[in-house]
Short mmCIF file of C-alpha atoms in Angstrom, two decimals:
data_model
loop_
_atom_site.label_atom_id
_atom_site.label_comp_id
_atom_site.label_asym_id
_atom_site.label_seq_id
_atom_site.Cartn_x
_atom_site.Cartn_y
_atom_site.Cartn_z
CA UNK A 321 63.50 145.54 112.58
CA UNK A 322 65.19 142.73 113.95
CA UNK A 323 63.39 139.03 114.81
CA UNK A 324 65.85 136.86 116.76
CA UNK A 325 63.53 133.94 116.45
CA UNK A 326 62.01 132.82 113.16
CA UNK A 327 59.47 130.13 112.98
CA UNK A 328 59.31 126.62 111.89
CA UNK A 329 63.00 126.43 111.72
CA UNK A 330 64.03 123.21 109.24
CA UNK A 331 66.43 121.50 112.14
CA UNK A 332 65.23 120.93 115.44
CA UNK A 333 67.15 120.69 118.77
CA UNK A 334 67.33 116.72 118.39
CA UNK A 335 68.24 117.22 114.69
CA UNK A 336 70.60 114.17 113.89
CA UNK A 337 74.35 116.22 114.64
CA UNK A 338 75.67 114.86 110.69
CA UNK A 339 72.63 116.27 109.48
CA UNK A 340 73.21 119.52 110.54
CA UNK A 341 76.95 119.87 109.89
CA UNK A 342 75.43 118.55 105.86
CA UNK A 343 72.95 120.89 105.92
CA UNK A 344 75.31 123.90 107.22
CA UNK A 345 78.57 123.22 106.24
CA UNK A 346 79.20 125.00 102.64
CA UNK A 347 77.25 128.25 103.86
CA UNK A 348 79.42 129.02 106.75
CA UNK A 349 82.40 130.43 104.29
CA UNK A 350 79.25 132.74 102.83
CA UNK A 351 78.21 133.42 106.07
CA UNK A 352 81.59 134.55 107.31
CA UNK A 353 82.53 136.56 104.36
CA UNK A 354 79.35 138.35 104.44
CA UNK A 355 80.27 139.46 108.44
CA UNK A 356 83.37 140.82 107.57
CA UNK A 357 82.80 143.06 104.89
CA UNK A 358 78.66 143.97 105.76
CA UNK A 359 77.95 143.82 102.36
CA UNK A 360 76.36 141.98 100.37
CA UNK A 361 77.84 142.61 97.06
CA UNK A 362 81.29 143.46 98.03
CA UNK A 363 81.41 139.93 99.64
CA UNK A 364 79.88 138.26 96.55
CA UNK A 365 82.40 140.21 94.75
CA UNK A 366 85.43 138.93 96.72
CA UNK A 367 83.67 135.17 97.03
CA UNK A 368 83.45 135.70 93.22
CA UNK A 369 80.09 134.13 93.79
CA UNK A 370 77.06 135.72 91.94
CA UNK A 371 75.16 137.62 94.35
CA UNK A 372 71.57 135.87 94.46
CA UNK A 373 73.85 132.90 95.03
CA UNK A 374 75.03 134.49 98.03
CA UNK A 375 71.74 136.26 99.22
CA UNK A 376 69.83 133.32 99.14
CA UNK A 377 72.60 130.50 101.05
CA UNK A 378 72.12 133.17 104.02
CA UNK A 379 68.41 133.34 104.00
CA UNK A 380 68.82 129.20 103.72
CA UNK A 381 71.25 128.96 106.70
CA UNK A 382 69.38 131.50 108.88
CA UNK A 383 66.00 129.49 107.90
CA UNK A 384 67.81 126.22 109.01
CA UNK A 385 68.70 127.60 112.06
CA UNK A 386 65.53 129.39 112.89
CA UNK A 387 67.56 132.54 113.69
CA UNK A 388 68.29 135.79 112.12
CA UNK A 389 71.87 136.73 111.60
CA UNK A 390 71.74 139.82 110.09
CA UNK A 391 70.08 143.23 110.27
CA UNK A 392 69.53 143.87 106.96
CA UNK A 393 69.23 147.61 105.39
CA UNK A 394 69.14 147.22 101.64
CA UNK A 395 72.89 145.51 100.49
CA UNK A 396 74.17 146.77 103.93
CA UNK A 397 73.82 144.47 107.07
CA UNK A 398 75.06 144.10 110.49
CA UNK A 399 75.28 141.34 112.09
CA UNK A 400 72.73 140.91 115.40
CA UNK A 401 73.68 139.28 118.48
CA UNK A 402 72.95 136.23 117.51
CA UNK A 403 74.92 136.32 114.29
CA UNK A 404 78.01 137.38 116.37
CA UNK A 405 77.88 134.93 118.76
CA UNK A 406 78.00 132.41 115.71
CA UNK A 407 80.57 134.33 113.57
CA UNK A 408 82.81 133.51 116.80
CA UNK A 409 82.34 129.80 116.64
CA UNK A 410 82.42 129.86 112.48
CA UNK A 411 85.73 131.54 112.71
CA UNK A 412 87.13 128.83 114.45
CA UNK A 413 85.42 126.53 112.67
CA UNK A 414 86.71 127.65 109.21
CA UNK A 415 90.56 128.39 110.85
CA UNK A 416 90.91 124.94 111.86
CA UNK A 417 89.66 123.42 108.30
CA UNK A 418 92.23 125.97 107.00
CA UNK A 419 94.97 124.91 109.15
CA UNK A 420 93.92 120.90 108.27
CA UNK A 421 93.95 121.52 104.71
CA UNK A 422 97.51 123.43 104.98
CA UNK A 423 98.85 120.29 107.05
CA UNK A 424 97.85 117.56 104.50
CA UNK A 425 98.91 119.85 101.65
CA UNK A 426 102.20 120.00 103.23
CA UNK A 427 102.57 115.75 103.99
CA UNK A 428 101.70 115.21 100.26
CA UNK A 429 103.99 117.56 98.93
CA UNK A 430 106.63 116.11 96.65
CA UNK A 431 109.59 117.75 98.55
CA UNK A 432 108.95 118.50 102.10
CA UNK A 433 105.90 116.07 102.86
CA UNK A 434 105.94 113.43 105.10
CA UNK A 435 105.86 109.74 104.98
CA UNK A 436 104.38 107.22 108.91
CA UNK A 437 106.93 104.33 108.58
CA UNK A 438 106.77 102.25 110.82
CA UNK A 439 109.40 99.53 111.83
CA UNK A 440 110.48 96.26 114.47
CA UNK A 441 112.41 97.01 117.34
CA UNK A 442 115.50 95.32 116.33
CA UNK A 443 116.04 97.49 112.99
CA UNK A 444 115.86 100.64 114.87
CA UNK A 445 119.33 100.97 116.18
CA UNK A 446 121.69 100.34 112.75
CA UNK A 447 118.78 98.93 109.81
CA UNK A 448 116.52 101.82 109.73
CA UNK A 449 119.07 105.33 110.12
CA UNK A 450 121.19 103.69 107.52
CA UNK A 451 118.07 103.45 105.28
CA UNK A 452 116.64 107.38 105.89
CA UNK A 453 119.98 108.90 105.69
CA UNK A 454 120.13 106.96 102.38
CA UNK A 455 116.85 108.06 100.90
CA UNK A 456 117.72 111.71 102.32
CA UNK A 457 120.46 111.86 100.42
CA UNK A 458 118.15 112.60 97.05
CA UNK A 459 115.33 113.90 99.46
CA UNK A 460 117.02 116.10 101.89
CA UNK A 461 113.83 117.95 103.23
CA UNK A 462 111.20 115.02 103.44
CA UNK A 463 110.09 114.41 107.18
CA UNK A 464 109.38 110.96 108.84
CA UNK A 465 106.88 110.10 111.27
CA UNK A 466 108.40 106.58 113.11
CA UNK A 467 106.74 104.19 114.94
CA UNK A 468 108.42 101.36 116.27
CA UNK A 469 106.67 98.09 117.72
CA UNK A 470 106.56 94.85 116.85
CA UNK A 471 104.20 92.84 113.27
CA UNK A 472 101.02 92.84 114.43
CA UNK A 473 100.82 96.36 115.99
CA UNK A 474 102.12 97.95 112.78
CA UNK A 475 99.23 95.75 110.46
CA UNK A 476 96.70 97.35 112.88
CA UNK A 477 98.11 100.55 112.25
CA UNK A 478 98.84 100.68 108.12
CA UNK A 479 95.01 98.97 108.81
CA UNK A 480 93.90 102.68 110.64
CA UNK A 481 95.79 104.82 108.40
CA UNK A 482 98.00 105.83 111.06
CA UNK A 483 100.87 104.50 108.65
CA UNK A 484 101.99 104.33 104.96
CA UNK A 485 104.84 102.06 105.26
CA UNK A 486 105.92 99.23 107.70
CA UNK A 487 108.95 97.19 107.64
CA UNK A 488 107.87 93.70 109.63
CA UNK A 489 108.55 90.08 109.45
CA UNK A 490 107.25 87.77 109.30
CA UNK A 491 106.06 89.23 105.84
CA UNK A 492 101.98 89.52 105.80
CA UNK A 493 100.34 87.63 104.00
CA UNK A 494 96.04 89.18 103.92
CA UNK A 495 94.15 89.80 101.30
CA UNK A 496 93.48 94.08 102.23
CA UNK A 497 97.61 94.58 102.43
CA UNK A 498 100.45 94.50 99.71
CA UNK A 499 103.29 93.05 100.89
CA UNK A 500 107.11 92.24 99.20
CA UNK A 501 110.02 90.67 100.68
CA UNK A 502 112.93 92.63 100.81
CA UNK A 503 115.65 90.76 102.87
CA UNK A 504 116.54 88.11 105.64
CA UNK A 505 118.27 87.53 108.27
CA UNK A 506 120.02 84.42 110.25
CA UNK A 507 118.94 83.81 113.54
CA UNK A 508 121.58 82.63 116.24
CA UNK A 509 121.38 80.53 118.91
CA UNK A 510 122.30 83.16 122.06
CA UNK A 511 123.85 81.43 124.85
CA UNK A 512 125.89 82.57 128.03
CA UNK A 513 129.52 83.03 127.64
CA UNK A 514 129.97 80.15 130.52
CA UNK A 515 127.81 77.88 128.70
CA UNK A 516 128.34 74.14 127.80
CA UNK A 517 127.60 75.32 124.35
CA UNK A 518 129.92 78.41 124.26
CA UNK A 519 132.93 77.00 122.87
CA UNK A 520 131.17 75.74 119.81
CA UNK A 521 130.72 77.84 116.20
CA UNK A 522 127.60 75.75 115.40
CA UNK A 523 125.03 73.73 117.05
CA UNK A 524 121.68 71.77 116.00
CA UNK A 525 118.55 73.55 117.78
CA UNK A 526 117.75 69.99 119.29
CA UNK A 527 120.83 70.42 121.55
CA UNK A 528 119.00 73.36 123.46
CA UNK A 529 116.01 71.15 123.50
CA UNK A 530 116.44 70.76 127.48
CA UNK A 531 117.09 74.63 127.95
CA UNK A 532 115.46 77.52 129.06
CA UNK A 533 114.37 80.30 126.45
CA UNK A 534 113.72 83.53 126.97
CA UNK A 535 111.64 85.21 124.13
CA UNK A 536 109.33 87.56 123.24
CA UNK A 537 106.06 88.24 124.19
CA UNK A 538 103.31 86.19 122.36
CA UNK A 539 101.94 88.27 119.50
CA UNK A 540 105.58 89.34 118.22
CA UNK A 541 106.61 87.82 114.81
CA UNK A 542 110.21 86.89 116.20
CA UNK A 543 108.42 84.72 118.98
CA UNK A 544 106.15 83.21 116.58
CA UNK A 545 109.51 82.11 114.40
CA UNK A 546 111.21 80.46 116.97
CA UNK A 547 108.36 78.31 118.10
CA UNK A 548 108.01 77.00 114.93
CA UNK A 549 111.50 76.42 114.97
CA UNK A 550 111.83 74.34 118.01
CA UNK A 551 108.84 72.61 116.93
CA UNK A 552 110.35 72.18 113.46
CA UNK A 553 113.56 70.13 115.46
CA UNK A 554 111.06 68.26 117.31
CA UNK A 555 110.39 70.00 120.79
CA UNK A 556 108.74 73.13 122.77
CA UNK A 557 110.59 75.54 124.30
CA UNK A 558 110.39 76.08 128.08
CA UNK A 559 109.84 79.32 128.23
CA UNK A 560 111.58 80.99 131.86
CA UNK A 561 111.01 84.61 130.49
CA UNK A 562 109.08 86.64 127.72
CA UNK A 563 110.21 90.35 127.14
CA UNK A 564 109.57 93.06 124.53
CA UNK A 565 112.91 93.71 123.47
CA UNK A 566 115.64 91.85 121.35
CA UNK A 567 118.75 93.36 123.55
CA UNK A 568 116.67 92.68 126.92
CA UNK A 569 116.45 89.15 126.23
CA UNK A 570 120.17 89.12 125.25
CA UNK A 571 120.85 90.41 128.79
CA UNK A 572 118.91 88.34 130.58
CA UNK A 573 121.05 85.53 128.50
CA UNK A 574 124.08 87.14 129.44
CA UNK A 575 122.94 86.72 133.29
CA UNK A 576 122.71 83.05 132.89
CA UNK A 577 118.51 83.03 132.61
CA UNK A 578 118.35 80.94 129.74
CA UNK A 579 119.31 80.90 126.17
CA UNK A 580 117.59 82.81 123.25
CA UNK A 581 116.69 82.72 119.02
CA UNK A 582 117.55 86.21 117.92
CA UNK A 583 119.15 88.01 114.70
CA UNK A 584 122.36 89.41 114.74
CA UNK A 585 122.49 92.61 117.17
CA UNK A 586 124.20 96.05 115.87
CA UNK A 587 127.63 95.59 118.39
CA UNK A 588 128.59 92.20 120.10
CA UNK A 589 127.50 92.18 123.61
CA UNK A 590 130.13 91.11 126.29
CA UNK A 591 128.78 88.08 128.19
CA UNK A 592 127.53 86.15 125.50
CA UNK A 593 128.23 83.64 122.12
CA UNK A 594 125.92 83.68 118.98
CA UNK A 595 126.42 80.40 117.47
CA UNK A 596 125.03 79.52 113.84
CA UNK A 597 122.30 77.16 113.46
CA UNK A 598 122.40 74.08 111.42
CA UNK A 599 120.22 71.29 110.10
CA UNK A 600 117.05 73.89 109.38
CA UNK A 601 116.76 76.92 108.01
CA UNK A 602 116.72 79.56 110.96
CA UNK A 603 116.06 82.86 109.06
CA UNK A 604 113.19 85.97 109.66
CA UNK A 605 112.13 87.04 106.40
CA UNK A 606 112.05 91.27 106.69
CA UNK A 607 109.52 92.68 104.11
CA UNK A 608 107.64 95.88 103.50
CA UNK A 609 104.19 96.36 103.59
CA UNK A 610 101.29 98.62 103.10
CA UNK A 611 97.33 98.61 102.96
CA UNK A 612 96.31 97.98 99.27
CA UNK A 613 94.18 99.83 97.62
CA UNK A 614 94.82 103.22 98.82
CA UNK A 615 97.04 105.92 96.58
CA UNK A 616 100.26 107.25 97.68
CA UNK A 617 101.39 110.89 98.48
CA UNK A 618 104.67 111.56 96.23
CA UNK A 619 106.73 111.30 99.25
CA UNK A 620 105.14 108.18 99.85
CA UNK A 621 106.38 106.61 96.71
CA UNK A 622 109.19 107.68 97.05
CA UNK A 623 109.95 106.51 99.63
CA UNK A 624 108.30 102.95 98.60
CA UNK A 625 110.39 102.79 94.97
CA UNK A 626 113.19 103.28 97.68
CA UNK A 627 112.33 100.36 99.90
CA UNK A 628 111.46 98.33 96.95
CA UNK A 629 115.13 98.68 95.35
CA UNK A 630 117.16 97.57 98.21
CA UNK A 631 116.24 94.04 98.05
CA UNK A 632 118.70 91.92 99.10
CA UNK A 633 120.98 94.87 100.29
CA UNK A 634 118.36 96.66 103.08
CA UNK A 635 120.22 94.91 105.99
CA UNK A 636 123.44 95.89 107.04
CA UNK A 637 125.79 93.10 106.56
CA UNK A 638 122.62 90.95 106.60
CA UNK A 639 123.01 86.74 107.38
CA UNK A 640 126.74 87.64 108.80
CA UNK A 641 127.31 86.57 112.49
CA UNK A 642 129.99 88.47 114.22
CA UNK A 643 132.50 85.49 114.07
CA UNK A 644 132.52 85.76 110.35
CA UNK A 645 130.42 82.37 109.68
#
């Protein structure tokens, strides 16, 4: 005889939703395995579960839900209409914890897992595929999620676990990340190739005191530098455009819209002079970081010991402007 309704069920309809997936999570696998073979003790047997184990997680799941799943005739069963209609939604259910547990099997493995890295604009072009095809040269078949954006974005994200690794300047300094300074680079003055400044090799920042800047956006570690800069040679930049992008803002130089603090770019661009900067130190500090605390997948580290040994050598012909100085 079949009941499709039992009574006093343990969860009601307005059962708290975590409760319920606590309560019914580590039967469903029982559940499922008893469906597919309709038997008891063959399922126990493949489950390699004891059998009153097994008989008595179904009478607790079917009492939790207040519904019979199975038609029962001695060890044999069938499931009832109710029990299919479930076994539908468990088999999902169970398929997509499978196909999660394959996934983060896969990241963590040693060979072929995968490492988030995030990195700044400006290291995307030349910095960064000089750096993977380096590490991929002992670990040909690890994969790389990138991100690129600018500091703050990337501590948000290492913050989320969205990333492992982020290269970022200025380098962090909070008491939930590990951070280590890896390299640096020499900010130029960018000017217009028709500017009263172009024929020079060096200048003081307080000669582009009474100039327009273009920089970028507020929130962006680069902008951050060169406001402390200017302020550092004793003014505040008039700002006539903010962008997103390091080679934007040397195009909008190159059109006459102002002048701009930037590192050195991959290739010279025609239309403009990078002159050196004297009397203060006009450097972004490039470091690695990553939330503390949490334990690396062996890609991971990796990946990390390979950061961590390029110090002083991760940028490409790092602190050299393009006329040599």
């Amino acid at each position: 005889m079949q009941h499709q309704q039992r009574s006093a069920p343990r969860l009601s309809r307005n059962s708290d939703a975590e409760d319920i997936v606590t309560l019914l999570a580590p039967r469903l696998a029982y559940f499922a395995g008893v469906a597919r073979t309709e038997h008891v003790t063959r399922a126990a047997q493949e489950m390699q579960i004891p059998q009153s184990t097994l008989s008595r997680a179904l009478v607790r799941l079917e009492r939790d839900l207040g519904v019979d799943l199975f038609a029962r005739r001695g060890r044999t069963v069938s499931l009832t209409p109710a029990g299919r209609t479930f076994l539908a939604s468990v088999e999902r259910a169970l398929g997509e914890v499978e196909r999660a547990a394959e996934s983060v099997r896969a990241d963590a493995d040693p060979a072929t897992g995968k490492v988030a890295f995030g990195f700044l604009h400006t290291m995307g072009s030349e910095t960064v595929p000089g750096l993977l095809r380096a590490f991929r040269a002992d670990h040909p078949r690890v994969r790389f999620s990138l991100v690129q954006n600018y500091g703050e974005a990337m501590i948000e994200r290492l913050r989320a676990g969205e990333l492992d690794l982020c290269l970022t300047s200025p380098v962090p300094d909070a008491p939930d990340l590990v951070a280590r300074r890896l390299d640096e680079q020499r900010l130029r003055l960018v000017v217009p190739d028709d500017h009263r400044l172009a024929t020079r090799k060096r200048v003081r920042l307080t000669e582009a005191a009474d100039e327009a800047f273009v920089t970028l956006e507020p929130g962006y570690g680069l902008r951050r530098i060169t406001d402390d800069l200017c302020q550092e040679a004793g003014f505040k930049p008039r700002v006539a455009f903010e962008g997103e992008e390091a080679e934007t803002l040397r195009g909008l130089v190159a059109a006459g819209l102002g002048v701009a603090l930037l590192p050195p770019p991959a290739v010279p661009r025609p239309g403009v002079v990078e002159l050196t900067v004297t009397g203060q130190r006009a450097v972004r500090e490039i470091g690695v970081a990553w939330l503390g605390g949490h334990p690396d997948t062996p890609p991971v580290a990796a990946f990390k010991e390979f950061l961590l040994s390029r110090k002083g050598r991760l940028l490409p012909q790092a602190g050299i402007s393009p006329s040599g100085d």
